[in-house]
PDB file of C-alpha atoms in Angstrom:
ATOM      1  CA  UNK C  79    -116.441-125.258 104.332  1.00 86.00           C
ATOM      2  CA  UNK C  80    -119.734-126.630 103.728  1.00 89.00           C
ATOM      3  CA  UNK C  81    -119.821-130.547 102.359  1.00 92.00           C
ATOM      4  CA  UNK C  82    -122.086-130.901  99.592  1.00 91.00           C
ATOM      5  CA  UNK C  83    -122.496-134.551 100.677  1.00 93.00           C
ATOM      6  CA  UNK C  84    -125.664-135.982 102.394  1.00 94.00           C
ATOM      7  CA  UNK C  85    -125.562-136.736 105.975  1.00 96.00           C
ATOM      8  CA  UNK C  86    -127.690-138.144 108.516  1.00 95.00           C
ATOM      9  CA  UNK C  87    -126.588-138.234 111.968  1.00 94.00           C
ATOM     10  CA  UNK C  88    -126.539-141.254 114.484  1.00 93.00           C
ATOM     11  CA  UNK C  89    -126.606-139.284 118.011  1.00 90.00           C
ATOM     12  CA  UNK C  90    -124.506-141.698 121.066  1.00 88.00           C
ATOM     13  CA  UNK C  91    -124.893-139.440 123.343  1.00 79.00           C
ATOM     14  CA  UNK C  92    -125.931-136.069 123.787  1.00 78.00           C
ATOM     15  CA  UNK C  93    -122.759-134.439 122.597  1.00 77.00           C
ATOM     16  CA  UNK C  94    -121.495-136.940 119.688  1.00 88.00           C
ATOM     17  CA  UNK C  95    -122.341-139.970 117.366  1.00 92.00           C
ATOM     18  CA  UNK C  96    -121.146-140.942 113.819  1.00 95.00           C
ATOM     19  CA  UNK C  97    -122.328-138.709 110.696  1.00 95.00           C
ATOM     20  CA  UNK C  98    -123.608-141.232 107.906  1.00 96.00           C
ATOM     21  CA  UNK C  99    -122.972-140.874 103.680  1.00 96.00           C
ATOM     22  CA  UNK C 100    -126.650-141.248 102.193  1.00 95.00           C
ATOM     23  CA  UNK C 101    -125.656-144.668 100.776  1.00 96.00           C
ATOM     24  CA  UNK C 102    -125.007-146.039 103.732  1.00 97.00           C
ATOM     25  CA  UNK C 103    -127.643-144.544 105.305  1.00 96.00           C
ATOM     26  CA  UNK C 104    -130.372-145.914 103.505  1.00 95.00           C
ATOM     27  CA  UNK C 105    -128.949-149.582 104.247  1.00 96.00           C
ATOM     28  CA  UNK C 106    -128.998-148.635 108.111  1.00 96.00           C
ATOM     29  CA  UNK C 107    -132.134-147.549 107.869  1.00 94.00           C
ATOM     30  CA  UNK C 108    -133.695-150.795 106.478  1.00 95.00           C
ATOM     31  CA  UNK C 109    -132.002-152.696 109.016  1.00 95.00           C
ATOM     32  CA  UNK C 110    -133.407-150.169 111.936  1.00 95.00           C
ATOM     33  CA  UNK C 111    -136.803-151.153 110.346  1.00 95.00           C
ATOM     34  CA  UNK C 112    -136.734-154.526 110.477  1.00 96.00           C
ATOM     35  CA  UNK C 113    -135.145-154.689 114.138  1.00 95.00           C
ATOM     36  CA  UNK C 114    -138.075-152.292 115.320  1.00 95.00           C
ATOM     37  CA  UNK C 115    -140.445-155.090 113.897  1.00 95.00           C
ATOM     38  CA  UNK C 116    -138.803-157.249 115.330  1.00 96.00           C
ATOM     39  CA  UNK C 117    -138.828-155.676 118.918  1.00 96.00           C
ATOM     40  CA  UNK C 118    -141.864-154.919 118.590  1.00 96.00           C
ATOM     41  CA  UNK C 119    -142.929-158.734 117.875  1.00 97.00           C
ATOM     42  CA  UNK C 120    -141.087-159.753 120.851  1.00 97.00           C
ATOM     43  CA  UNK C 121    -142.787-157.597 123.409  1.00 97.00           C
ATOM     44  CA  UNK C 122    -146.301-158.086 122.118  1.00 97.00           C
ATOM     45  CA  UNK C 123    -145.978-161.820 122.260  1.00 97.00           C
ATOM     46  CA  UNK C 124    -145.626-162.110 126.156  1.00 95.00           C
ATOM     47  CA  UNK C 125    -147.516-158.934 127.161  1.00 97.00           C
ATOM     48  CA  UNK C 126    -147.450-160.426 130.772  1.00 96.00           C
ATOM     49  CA  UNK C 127    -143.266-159.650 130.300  1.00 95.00           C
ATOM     50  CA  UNK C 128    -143.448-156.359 130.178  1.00 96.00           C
ATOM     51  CA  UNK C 129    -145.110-153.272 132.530  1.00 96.00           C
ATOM     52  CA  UNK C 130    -146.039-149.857 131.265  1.00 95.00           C
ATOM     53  CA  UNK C 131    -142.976-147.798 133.043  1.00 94.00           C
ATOM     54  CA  UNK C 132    -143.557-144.197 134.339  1.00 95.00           C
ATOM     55  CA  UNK C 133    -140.441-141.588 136.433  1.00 94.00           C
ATOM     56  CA  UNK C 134    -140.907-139.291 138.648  1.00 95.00           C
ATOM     57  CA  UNK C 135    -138.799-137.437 141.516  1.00 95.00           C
ATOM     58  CA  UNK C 136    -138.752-137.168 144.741  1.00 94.00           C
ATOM     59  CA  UNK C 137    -136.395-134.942 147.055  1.00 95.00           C
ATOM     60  CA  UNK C 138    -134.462-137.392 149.789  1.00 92.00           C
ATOM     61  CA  UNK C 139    -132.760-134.827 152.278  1.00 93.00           C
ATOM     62  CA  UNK C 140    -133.070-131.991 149.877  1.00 93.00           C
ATOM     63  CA  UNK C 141    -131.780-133.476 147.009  1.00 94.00           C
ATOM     64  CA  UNK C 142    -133.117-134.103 143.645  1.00 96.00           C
ATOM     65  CA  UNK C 143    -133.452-137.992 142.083  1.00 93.00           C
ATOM     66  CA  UNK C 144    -135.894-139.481 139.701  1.00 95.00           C
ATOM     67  CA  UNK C 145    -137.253-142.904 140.164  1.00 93.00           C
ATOM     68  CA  UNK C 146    -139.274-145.559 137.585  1.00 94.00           C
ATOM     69  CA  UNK C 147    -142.239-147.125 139.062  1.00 94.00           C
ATOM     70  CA  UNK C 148    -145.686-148.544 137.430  1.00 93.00           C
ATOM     71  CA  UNK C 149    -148.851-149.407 137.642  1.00 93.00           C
ATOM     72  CA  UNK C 150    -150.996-152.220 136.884  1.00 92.00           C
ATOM     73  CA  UNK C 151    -151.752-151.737 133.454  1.00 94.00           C
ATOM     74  CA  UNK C 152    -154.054-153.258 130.470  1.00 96.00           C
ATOM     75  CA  UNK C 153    -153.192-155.373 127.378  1.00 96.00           C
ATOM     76  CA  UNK C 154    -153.964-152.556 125.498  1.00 97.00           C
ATOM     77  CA  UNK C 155    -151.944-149.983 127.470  1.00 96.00           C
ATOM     78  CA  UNK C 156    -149.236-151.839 126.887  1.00 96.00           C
ATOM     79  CA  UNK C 157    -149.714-152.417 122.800  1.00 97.00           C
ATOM     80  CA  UNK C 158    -150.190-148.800 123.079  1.00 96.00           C
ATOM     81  CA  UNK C 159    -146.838-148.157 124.596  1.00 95.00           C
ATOM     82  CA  UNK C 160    -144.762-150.626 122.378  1.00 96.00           C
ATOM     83  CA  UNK C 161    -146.272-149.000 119.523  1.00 94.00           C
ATOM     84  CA  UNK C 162    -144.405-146.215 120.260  1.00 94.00           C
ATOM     85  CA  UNK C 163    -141.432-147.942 119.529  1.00 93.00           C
ATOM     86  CA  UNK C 164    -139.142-146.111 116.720  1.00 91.00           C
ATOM     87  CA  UNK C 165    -135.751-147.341 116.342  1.00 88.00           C
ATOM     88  CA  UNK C 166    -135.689-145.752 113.097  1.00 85.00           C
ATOM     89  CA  UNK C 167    -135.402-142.124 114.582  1.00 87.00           C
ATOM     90  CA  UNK C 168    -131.774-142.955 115.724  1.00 89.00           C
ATOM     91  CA  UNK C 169    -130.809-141.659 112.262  1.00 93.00           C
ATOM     92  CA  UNK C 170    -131.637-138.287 111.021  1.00 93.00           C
ATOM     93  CA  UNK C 171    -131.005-136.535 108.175  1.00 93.00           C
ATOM     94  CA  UNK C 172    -128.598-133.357 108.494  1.00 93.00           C
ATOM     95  CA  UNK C 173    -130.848-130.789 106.797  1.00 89.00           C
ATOM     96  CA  UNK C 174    -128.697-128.187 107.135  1.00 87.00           C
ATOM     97  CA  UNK C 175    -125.445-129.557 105.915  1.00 89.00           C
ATOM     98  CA  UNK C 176    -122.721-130.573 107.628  1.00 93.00           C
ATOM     99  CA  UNK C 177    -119.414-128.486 107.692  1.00 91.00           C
ATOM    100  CA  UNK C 178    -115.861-129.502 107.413  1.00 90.00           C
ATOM    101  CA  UNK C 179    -113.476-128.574 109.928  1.00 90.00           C
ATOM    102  CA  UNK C 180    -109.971-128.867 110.713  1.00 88.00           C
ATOM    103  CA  UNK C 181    -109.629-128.506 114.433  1.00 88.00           C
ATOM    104  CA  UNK C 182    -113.017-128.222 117.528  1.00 84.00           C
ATOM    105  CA  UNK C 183    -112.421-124.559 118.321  1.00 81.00           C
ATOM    106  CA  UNK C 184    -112.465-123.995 114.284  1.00 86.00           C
ATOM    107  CA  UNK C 185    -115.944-124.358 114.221  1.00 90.00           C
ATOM    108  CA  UNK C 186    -117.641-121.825 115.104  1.00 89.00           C
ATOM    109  CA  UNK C 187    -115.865-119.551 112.937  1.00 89.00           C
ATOM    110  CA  UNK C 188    -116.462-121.699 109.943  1.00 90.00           C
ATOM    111  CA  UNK C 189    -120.041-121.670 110.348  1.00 90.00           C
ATOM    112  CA  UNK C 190    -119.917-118.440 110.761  1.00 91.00           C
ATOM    113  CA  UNK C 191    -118.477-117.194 107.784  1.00 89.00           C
ATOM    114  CA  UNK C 192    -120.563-119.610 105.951  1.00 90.00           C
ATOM    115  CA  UNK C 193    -123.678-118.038 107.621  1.00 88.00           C
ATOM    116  CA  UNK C 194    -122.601-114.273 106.777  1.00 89.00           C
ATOM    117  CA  UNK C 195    -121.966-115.329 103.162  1.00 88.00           C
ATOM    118  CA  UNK C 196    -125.008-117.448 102.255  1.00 84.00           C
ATOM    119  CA  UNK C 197    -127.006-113.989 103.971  1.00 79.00           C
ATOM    120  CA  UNK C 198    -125.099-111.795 101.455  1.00 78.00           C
ATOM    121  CA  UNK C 199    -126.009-114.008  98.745  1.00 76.00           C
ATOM    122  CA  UNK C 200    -129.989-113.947  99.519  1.00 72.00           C
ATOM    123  CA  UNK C 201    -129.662-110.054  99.140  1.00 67.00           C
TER     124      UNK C 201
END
């Protein structure tokens, strides 16, 4: 079944996190606004703290790793980079719903039949 609640979604990983009611939502959201501000403070005030990082990879006896590395970079280079900072994305809306379930392998089949209905209806 289809939940006719809003959700946003708080990824910890890249296969789970925590789904969010709207209320509560909204409150993390504020908070994830003012700690960006505040990280982003932080880093500007010491610019000589921070380096503007970069990955790559390299193959050691065949085999595939990445490694960080930098390079001297300007003030402004590195405003430019913590300017990119946007703790606020952790949390995204669900704009396609969010489906109840009562077991993992249940799922799929629940979507499912929620997908072939909501097609019939558009007919």
């Amino acid at each position: 079944m289809k939940s006719i609640e809003k959700f946003f979604d708080m990824p910890m990983g890249c296969f789970c996190g925590v789904l969010i009611r709207e209320k509560t939502a909204k409150q993390l959201a504020k908070l994830l606004y003012k700690h960006n501000q505040e990280i982003k403070e932080l880093l500007a005030s010491d610019l000589n703290q921070i380096e503007v990082s970069d990955w790559s990879l390299a193959y050691p006896e065949g085999k595939q790793t990445s490694f960080k590395f930098y390079i001297e970079s300007s003030d402004k280079e590195k405003l430019g980079r913590i300017n990119l900072i946007d703790r606020t994305k952790l949390i995204s809306y669900c704009e396609d719903g969010v489906f109840i379930v009562d077991h993992y392998q249940n799922a799929k089949d629940v979507y499912m039949d929620w997908y072939e209905n909501s097609k019939e209806e558009s007919k």
